[in-house]
Coordinates of C-alpha atoms and ligand atoms in Angstrom, one line a residue:
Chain W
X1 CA -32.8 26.3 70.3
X2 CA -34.8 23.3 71.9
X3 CA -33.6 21.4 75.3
X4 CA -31.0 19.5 76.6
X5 CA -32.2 16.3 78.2
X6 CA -30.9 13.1 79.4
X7 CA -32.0 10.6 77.4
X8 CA -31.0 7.1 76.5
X9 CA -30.6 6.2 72.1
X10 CA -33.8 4.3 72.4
X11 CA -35.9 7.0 74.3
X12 CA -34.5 9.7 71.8
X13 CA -36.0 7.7 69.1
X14 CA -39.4 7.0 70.4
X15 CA -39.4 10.8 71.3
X16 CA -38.4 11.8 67.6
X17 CA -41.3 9.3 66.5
X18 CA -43.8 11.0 68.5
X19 CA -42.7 14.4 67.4
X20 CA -42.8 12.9 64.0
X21 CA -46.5 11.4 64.6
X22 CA -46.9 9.1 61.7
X23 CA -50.2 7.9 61.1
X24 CA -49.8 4.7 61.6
X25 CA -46.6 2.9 63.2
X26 CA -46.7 -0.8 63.1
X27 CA -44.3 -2.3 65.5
X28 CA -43.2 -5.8 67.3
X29 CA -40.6 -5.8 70.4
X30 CA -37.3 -7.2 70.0
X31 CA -34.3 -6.6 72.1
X32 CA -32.4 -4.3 72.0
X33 CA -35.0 -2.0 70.2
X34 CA -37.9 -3.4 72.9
X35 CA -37.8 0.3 74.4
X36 CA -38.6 2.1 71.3
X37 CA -42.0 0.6 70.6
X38 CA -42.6 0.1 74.5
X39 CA -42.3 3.9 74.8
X40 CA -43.9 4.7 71.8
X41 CA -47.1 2.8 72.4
X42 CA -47.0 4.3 76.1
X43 CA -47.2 7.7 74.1
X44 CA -50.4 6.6 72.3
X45 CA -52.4 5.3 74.8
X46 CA -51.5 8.4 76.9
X47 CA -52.9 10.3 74.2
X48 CA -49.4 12.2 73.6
X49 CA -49.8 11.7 69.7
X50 CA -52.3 10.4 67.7
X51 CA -50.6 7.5 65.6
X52 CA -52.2 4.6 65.0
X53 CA -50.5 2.0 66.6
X54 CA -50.6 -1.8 65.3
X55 CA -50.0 -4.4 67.6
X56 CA -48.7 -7.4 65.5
X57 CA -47.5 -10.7 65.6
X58 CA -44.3 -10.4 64.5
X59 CA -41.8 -8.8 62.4
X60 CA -43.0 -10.0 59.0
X61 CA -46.5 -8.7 60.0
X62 CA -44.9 -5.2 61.3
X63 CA -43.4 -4.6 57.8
X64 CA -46.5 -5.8 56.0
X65 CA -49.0 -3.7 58.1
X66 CA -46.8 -0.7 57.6
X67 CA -46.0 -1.7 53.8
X68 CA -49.9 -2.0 53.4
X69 CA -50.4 1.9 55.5
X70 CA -47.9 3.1 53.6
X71 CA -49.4 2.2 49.9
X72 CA -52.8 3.5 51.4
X73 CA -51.2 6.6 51.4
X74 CA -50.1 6.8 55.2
X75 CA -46.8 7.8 57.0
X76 CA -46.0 4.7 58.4
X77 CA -43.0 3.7 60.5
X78 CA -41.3 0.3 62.4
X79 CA -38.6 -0.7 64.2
X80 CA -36.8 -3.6 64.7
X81 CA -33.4 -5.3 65.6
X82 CA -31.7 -8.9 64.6
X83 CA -33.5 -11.5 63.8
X84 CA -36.5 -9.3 64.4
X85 CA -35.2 -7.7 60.6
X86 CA -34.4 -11.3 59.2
X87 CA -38.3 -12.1 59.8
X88 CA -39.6 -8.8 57.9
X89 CA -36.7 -8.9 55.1
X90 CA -39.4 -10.5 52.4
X91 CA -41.5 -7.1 52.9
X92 CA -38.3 -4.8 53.4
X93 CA -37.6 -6.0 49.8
X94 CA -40.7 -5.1 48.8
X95 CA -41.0 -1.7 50.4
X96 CA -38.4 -0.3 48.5
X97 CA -39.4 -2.0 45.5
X98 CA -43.2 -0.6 45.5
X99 CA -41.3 3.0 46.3
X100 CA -43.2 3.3 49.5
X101 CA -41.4 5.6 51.5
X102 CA -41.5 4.1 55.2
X103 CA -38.9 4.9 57.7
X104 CA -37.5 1.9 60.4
X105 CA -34.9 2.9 63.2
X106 CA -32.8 -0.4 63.3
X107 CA -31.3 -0.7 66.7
X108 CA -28.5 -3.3 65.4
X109 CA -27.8 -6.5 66.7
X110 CA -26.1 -9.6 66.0
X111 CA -28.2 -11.8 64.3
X112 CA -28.6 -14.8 66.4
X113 CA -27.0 -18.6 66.3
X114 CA -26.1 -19.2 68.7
X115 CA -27.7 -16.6 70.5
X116 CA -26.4 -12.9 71.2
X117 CA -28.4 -9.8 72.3
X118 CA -25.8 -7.2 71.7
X119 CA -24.1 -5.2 69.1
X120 CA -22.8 -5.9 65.8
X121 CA -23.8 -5.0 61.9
X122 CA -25.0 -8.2 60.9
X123 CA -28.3 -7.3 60.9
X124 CA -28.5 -4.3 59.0
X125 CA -25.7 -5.8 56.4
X126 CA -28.3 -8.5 54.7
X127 CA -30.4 -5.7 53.8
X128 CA -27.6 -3.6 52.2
X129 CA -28.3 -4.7 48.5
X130 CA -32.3 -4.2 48.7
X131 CA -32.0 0.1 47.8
X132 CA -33.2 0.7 51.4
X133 CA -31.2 3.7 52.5
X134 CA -29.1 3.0 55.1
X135 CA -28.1 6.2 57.8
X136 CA -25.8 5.5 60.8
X137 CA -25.3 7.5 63.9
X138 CA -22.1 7.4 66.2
X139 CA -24.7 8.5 69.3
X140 CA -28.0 8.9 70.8
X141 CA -27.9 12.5 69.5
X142 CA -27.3 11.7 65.9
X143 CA -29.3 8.5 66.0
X144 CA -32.2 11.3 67.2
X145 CA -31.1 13.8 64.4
X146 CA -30.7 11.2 61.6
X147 CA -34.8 9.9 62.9
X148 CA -35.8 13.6 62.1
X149 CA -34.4 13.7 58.1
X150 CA -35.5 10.1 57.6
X151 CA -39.3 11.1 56.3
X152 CA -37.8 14.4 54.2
X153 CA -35.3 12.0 52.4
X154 CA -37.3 8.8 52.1
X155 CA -40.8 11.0 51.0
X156 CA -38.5 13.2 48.5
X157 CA -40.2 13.2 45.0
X158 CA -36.8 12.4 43.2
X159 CA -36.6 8.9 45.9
X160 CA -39.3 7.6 47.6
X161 CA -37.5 4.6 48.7
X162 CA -37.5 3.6 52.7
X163 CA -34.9 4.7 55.2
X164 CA -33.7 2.5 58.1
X165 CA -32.1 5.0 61.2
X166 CA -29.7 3.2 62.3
X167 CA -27.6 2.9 66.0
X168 CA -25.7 0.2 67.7
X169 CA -27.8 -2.1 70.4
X170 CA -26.7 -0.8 73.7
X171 CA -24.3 0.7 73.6
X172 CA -25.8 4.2 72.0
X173 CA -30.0 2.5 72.6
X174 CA -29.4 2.2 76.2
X175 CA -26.6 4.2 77.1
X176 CA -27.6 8.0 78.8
X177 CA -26.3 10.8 77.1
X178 CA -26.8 14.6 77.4
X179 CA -29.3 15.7 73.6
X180 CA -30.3 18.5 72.4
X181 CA -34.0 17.7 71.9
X182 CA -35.4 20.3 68.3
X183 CA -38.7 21.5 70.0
X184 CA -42.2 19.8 68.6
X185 CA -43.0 22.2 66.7
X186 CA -39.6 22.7 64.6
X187 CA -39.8 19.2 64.1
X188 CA -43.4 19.6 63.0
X189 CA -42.1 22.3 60.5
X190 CA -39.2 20.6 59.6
X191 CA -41.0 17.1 58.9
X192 CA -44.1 18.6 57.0
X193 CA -47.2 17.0 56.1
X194 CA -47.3 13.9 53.9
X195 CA -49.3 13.9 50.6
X196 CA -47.9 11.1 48.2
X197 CA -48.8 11.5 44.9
X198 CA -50.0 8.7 44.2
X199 CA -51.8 6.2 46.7
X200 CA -54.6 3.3 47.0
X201 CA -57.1 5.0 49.4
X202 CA -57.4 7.7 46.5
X203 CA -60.9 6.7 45.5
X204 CA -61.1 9.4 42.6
X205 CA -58.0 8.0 40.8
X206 CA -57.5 4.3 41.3
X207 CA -54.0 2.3 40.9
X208 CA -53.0 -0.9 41.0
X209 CA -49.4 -1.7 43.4
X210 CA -48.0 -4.8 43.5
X211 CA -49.1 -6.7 40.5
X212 CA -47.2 -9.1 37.9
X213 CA -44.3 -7.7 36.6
X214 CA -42.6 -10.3 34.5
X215 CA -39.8 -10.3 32.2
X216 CA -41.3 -7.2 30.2
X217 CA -41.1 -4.7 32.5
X218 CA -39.2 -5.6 35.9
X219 CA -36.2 -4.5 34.7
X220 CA -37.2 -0.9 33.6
X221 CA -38.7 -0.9 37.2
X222 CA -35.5 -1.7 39.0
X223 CA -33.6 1.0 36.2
X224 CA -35.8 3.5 38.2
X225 CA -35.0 2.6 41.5
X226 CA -31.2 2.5 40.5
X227 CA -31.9 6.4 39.4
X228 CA -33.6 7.0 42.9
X229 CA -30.1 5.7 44.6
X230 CA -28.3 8.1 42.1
X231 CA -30.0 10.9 44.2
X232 CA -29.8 10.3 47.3
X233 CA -26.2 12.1 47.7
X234 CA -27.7 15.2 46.0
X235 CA -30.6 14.9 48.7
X236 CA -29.1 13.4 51.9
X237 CA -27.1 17.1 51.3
X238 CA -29.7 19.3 50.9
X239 CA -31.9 17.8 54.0
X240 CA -29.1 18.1 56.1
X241 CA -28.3 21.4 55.1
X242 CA -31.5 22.6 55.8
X243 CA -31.4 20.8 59.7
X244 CA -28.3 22.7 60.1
X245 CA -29.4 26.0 59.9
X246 CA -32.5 24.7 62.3
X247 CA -30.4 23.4 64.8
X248 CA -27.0 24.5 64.1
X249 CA -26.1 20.8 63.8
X250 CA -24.0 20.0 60.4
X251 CA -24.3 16.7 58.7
X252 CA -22.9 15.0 55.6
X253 CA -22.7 12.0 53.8
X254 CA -19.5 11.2 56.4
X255 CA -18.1 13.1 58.7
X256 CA -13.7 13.7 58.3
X257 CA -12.2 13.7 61.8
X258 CA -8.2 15.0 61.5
X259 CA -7.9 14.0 58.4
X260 CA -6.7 17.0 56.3
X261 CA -3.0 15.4 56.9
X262 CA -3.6 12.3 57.9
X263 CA -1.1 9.5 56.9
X264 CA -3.3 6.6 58.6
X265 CA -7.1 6.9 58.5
X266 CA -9.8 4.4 60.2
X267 CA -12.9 4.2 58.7
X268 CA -16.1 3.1 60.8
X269 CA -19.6 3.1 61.3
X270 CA -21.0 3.5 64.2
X271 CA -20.5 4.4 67.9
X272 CA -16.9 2.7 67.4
X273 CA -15.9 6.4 65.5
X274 CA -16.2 7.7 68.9
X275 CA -14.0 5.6 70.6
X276 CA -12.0 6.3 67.5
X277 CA -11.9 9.9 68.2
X278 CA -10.9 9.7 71.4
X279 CA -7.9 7.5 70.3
X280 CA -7.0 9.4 67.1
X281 CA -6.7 12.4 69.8
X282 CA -4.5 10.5 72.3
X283 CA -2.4 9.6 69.4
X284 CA -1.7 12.5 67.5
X285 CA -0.2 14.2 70.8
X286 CA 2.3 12.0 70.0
X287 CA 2.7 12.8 66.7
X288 CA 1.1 10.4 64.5
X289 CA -0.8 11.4 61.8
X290 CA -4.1 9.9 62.2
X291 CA -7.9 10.9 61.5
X292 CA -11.3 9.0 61.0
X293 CA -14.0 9.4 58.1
X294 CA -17.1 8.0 59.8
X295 CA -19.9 6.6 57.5
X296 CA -23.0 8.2 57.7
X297 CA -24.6 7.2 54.8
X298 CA -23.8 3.8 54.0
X299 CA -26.0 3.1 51.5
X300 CA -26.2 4.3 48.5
X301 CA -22.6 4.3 49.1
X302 CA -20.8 7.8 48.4
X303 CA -18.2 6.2 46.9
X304 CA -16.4 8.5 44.5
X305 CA -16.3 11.1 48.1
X306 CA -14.9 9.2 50.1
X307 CA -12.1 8.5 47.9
X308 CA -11.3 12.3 47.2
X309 CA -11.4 12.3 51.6
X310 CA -8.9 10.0 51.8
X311 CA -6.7 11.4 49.1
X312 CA -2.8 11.2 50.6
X313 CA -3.8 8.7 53.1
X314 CA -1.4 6.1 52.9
X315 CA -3.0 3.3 54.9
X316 CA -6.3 3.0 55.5
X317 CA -8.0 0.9 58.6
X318 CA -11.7 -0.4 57.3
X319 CA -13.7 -1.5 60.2
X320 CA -16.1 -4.0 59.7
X321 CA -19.1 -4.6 62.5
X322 CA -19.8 -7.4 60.4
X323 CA -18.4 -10.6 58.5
X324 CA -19.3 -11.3 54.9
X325 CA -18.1 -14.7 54.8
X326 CA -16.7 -14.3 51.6
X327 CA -12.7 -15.0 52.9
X328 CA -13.0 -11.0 51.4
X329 CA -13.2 -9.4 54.4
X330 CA -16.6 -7.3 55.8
X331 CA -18.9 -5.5 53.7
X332 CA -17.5 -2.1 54.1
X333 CA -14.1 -3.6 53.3
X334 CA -15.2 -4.9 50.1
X335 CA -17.0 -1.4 49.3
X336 CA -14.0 0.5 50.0
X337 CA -11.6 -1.7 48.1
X338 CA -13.8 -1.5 45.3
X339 CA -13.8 2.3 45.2
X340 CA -10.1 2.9 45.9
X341 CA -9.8 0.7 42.3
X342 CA -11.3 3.4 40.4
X343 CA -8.5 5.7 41.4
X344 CA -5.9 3.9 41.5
X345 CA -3.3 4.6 44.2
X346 CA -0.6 2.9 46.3
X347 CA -3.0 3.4 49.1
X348 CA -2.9 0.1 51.4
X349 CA -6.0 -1.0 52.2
X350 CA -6.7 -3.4 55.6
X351 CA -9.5 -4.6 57.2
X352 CA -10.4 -4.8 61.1
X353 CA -13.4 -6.8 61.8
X354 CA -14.3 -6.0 65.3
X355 CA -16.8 -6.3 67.9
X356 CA -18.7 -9.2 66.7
X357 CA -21.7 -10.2 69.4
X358 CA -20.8 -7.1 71.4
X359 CA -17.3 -7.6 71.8
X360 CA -15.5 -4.4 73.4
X361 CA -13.7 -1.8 71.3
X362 CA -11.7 0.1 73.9
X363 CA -9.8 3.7 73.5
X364 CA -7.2 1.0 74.3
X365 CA -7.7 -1.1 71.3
X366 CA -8.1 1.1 69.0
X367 CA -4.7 2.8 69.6
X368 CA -3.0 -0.1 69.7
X369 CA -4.7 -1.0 66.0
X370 CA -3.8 2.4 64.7
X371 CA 0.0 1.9 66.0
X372 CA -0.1 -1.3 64.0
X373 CA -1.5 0.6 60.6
X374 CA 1.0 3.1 61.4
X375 CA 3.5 1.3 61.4
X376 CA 2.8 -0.6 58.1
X377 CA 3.2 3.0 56.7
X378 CA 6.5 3.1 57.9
X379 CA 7.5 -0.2 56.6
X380 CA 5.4 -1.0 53.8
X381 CA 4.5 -4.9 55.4
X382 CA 1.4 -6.4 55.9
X383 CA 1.5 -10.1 57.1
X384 CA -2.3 -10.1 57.2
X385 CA -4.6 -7.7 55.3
X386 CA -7.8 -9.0 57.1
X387 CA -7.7 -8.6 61.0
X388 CA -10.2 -10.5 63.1
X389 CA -9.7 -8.4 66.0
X390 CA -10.1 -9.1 69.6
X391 CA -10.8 -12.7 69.0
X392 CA -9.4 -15.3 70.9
X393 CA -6.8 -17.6 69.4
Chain X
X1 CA -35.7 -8.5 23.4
X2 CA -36.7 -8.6 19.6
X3 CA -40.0 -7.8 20.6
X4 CA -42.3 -6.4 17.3
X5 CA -44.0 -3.6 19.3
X6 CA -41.7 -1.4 21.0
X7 CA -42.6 -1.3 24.8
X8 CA -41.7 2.0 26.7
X9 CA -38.7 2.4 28.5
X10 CA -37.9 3.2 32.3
X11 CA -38.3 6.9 32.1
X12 CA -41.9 6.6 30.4
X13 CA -43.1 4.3 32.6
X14 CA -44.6 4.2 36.1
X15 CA -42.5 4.0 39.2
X16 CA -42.9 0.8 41.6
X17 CA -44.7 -1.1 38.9
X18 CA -47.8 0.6 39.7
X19 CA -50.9 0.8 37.3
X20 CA -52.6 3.9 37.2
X21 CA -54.7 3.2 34.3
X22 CA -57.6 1.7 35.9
X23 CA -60.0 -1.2 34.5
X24 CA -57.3 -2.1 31.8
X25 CA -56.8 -5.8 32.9
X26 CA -59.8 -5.6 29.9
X27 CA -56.7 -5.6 27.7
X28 CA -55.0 -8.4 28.7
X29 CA -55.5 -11.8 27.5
X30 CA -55.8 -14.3 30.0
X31 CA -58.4 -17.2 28.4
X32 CA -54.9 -19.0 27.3
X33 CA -54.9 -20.3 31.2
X34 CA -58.0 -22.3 30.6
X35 CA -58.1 -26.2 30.3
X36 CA -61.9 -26.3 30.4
X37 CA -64.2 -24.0 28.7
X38 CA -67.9 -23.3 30.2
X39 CA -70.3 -24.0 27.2
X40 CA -73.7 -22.0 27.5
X41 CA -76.8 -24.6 26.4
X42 CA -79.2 -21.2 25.5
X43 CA -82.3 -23.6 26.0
X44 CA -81.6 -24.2 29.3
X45 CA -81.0 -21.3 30.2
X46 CA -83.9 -19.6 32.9
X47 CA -81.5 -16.3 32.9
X48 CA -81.4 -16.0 37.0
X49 CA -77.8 -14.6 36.6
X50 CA -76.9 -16.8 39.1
X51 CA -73.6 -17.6 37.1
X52 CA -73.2 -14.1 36.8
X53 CA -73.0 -12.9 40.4
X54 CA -70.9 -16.3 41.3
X55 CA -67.7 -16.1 38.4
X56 CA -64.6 -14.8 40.0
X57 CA -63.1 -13.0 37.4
X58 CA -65.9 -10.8 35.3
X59 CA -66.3 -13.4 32.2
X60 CA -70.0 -14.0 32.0
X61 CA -71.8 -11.8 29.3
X62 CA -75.3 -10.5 30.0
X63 CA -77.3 -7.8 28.3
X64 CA -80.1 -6.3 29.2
X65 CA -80.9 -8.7 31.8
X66 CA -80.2 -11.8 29.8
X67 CA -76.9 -14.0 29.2
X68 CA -75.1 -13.7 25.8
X69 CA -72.3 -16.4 26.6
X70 CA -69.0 -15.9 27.8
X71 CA -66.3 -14.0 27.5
X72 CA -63.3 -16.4 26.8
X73 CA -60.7 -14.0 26.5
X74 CA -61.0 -13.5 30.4
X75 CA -62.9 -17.0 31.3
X76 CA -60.3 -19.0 33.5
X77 CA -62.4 -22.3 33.4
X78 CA -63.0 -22.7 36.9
X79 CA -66.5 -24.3 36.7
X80 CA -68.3 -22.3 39.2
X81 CA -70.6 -21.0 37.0
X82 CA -71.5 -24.5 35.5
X83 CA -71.3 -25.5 39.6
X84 CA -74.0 -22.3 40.7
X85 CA -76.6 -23.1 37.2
X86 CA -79.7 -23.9 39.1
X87 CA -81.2 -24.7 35.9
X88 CA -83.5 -28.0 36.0
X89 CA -81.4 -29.1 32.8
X90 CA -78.2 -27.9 33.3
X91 CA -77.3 -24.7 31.0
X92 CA -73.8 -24.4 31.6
X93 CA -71.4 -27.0 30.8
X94 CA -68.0 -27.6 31.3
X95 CA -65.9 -29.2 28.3
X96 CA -62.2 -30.0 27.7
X97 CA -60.4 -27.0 25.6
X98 CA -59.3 -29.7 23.1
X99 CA -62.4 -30.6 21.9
X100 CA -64.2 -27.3 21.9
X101 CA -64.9 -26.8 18.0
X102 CA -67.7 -29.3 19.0
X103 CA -69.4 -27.4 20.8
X104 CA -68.7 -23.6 19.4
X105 CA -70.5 -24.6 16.5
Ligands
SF4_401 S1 -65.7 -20.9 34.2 FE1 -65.2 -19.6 35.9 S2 -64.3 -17.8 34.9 FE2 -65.3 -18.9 33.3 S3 -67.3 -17.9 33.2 FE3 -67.5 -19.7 34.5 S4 -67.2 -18.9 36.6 FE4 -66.4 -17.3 35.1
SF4_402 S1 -76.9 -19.7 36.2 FE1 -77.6 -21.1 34.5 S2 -79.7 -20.6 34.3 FE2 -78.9 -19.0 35.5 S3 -78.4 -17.4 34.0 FE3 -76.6 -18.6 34.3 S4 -76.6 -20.2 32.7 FE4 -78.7 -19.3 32.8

């Protein structure tokens, strides 16, 4: 089923958009996600899909023309990066609080000061806590894949709450790679047609979104969106299940690399599990017990999962794309920590923040970190449960 | 909290803060916002409607044809209508809240 093509992360996406064909996708450029809307538009005005495409002037204006298609009752998409996110994050709040269902590929980037083009998480981190759900990809094939269950998940009945697709800046949105592209029509299939239930430009029965919502009734309102995020598991699975048996491509919340036995386990988001991988393999011909659990939904957070995954794992490497300023590590740390509470455990638990502003993560590297983690499982020592790695002293 | 009437709860109630009742801001009492009140001076009045096609909000009473007063449950006190009267002697006029028993007598 469907082609393989050489394709870089950003062109996959702008393909998947088109085979998507919102109706309306309201976009402003930003490296490193420039490509996605540059192609995209190219697609329009050659008449290759029939979106209405909204030139704005900005990022706040991106997500508050596709906020305003999206209550009208239109399939609306954006894309952004960085700062380019920082602008719209007023209206990505208020996306998923009016329950509009738009989906956003976020081509991450660190946000600037002082300025950096290329990849890190802090972009996508400072929209973590807004119910937005968050998918990650480790390439240009599952940043593609991931584009193509966005609309089923955000536009399900049980959540209609927006999805952000995201893949790390460069590194998977410019890099070539070999995809298997799901032919327009599957996708077509697979997508469906749109019809929320309810929607402004529905002239028979008329609603009000957006109004006053004071101390009354705002609560009760974000009660419901906290039972949204309570399904998102349940249908993140069944979506995935169903592209599987399309495309023969399997997906869940994460994904366990060698970890039935492992004794050390890394745990990342991002193109780094690849680079994991590679190391893990290199590694475990010599006989250390390593594997990976690579996030793929990062939020809602499948908490209570991962912790059965990493059951027996005696040390456990959380890598961080991001800082959280909090002297408590990154953000994933902090999640992790918090679930490996629950259970209690002698588990230990570091932290490797990495690649900040684009900072190589080599094969290299990360065998030389997963020596280190093994070798606190040997001894039992940590002299510093936060690593800042690769930084210069 | 405490509240008299028991308001619904999440599940009853619907998602994203929408209304989908429509026309029911009717319901809701909003004449508390004003600080002045538009007084209607009947013998003035030439009925144009004028103050009826300029008020923002929907607060001007008329029936069939001809203005009844206001409706001060939803008046915000702006003044427009007071502002649009083109009435030789004015026929609307706009007085403090605090001294409006004069007037409604
Ligand atoms: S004061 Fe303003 S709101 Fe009140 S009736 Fe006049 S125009 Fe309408
Ligand atoms: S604008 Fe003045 S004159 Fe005309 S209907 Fe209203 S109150 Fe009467």
């Amino acid at each position: 089923m469907g082609n393989r093509i050489a394709l870089t992360g950003n062109e996959a996406v702008a393909l998947g958009m088109k085979q998507i064909a919102p109706d309306v996708v309201a976009a402003y450029p930003i490296t490193p996600q420039t490509e996605v809307v540059q192609i995209f538009s190219q697609y329009v005005a050659d008449g290759d899909v029939d979106t209405e495409f909204v030139t704005v002037e900005s990022e706040h204006s991106a997500m508050s023309a596709a906020l305003g298609a999206s209550a009208a009752g239109a399939r609306a998409m954006t894309a952004t990066s960085s700062n380019g996110l920082e602008l719209m994050f007023e209206v990505v709040n208020i996306t998923a609080s009016l329950r509009l269902p738009i989906v956003m590929p976020i081509v991450n980037r660190a946000i600037t000061g002082p300025i950096n083009i290329h990849c890190d998480h802090s972009d996508v981190m400072t929209i973590r806590d807004s119910s937005w759900i968050l998918l990650f990809g480790e390439n240009a094939q599952e940043a593609y894949d991931n584009l193509l269950m966005a609309n089923r998940i955000a536009e399900h009945s049980d959540i209609l709450l927006p999805v952000a697709v995201n893949m790390d800046g460069f590194i998977i949105s410019h890099a070539v790679e070999n995809i298997e592209i799901v032919e327009d029509e599957v996708v077509k299939e697979f997508v469906g047609d749109y019809y929320p239930e309810k929607y402004l430009l529905d002239a028979a029965n008329p609603i009000t979104m957006g109004p006053v919502d004071l101390q009354d009734y705002l609560f009760e309102h974000k009660r419901q969106q906290i039972e949204a995020i309570k399904k998102v598991s349940g249908v993140v699975r069944q979506v995935s299940q169903e592209f599987a048996e399309l495309t023969g491509r399997h997906y869940d919340l994460f994904e366990e690399y060698r970890l039935d036995d492992a004794e050390v386990a890394l745990i990342a988001i991002g193109s780094t599990a690849g680079t994991a991988k590679a190391a893990i393999d290199n590694l475990r011909e010599q006989g250390i017990k390593v594997g990976l659990l690579k996030i793929r939904l990062y939020r809602p957070f499948p908490a209570k999962e991962i912790v059965e995954a990493l059951k027996g794992v005696k040390t456990i490497g959380v890598m961080d794309r991001a800082e959280s300023y909090s002297n408590t590590g990154g953000p994933l740390y902090a999640d992790i920590r918090a679930a490996m509470y629950d259970v209690g455990g002698t588990a230990q638990v570091m932290n490797i923040v990495y690649g900040i502003g684009g900072r190589d993560m080599t094969v290299r590297d990360l065998e030389n970190l997963i020596t280190q983690l093994q070798k606190v499982t040997e001894t039992g020592e940590i002299e510093e449960r936060i690593i800042h790695y690769g930084v210069r002293d | 909290m405490g509240d008299s009437v028991k308001k619904p709860g999440w599940k009853d109630i619907p998602i994203g803060g929408r209304i989908e009742d429509a026309g029911n801001s009717q319901k809701y009492y909003v004449g508390g916002w004003r600080t002045r009140r538009p007084v209607w001076i009947k013998e003035n009045c030439i009925h144009c409607l004028f103050c009826w096609v300029a008020c923002p909000d929907a607060a001007i009473v008329v029936e069939d044809g001809k203005i009844q007063g206001f409706d001060y449950d939803h008046c915000k006190g702006c003044g427009i209508c007071a502002r649009e009267c083109p009435a030789k002697s004015p026929a609307i006029q706009m007085r403090s809240e605090n001294i409006e028993d004069q007037f409604d007598s």
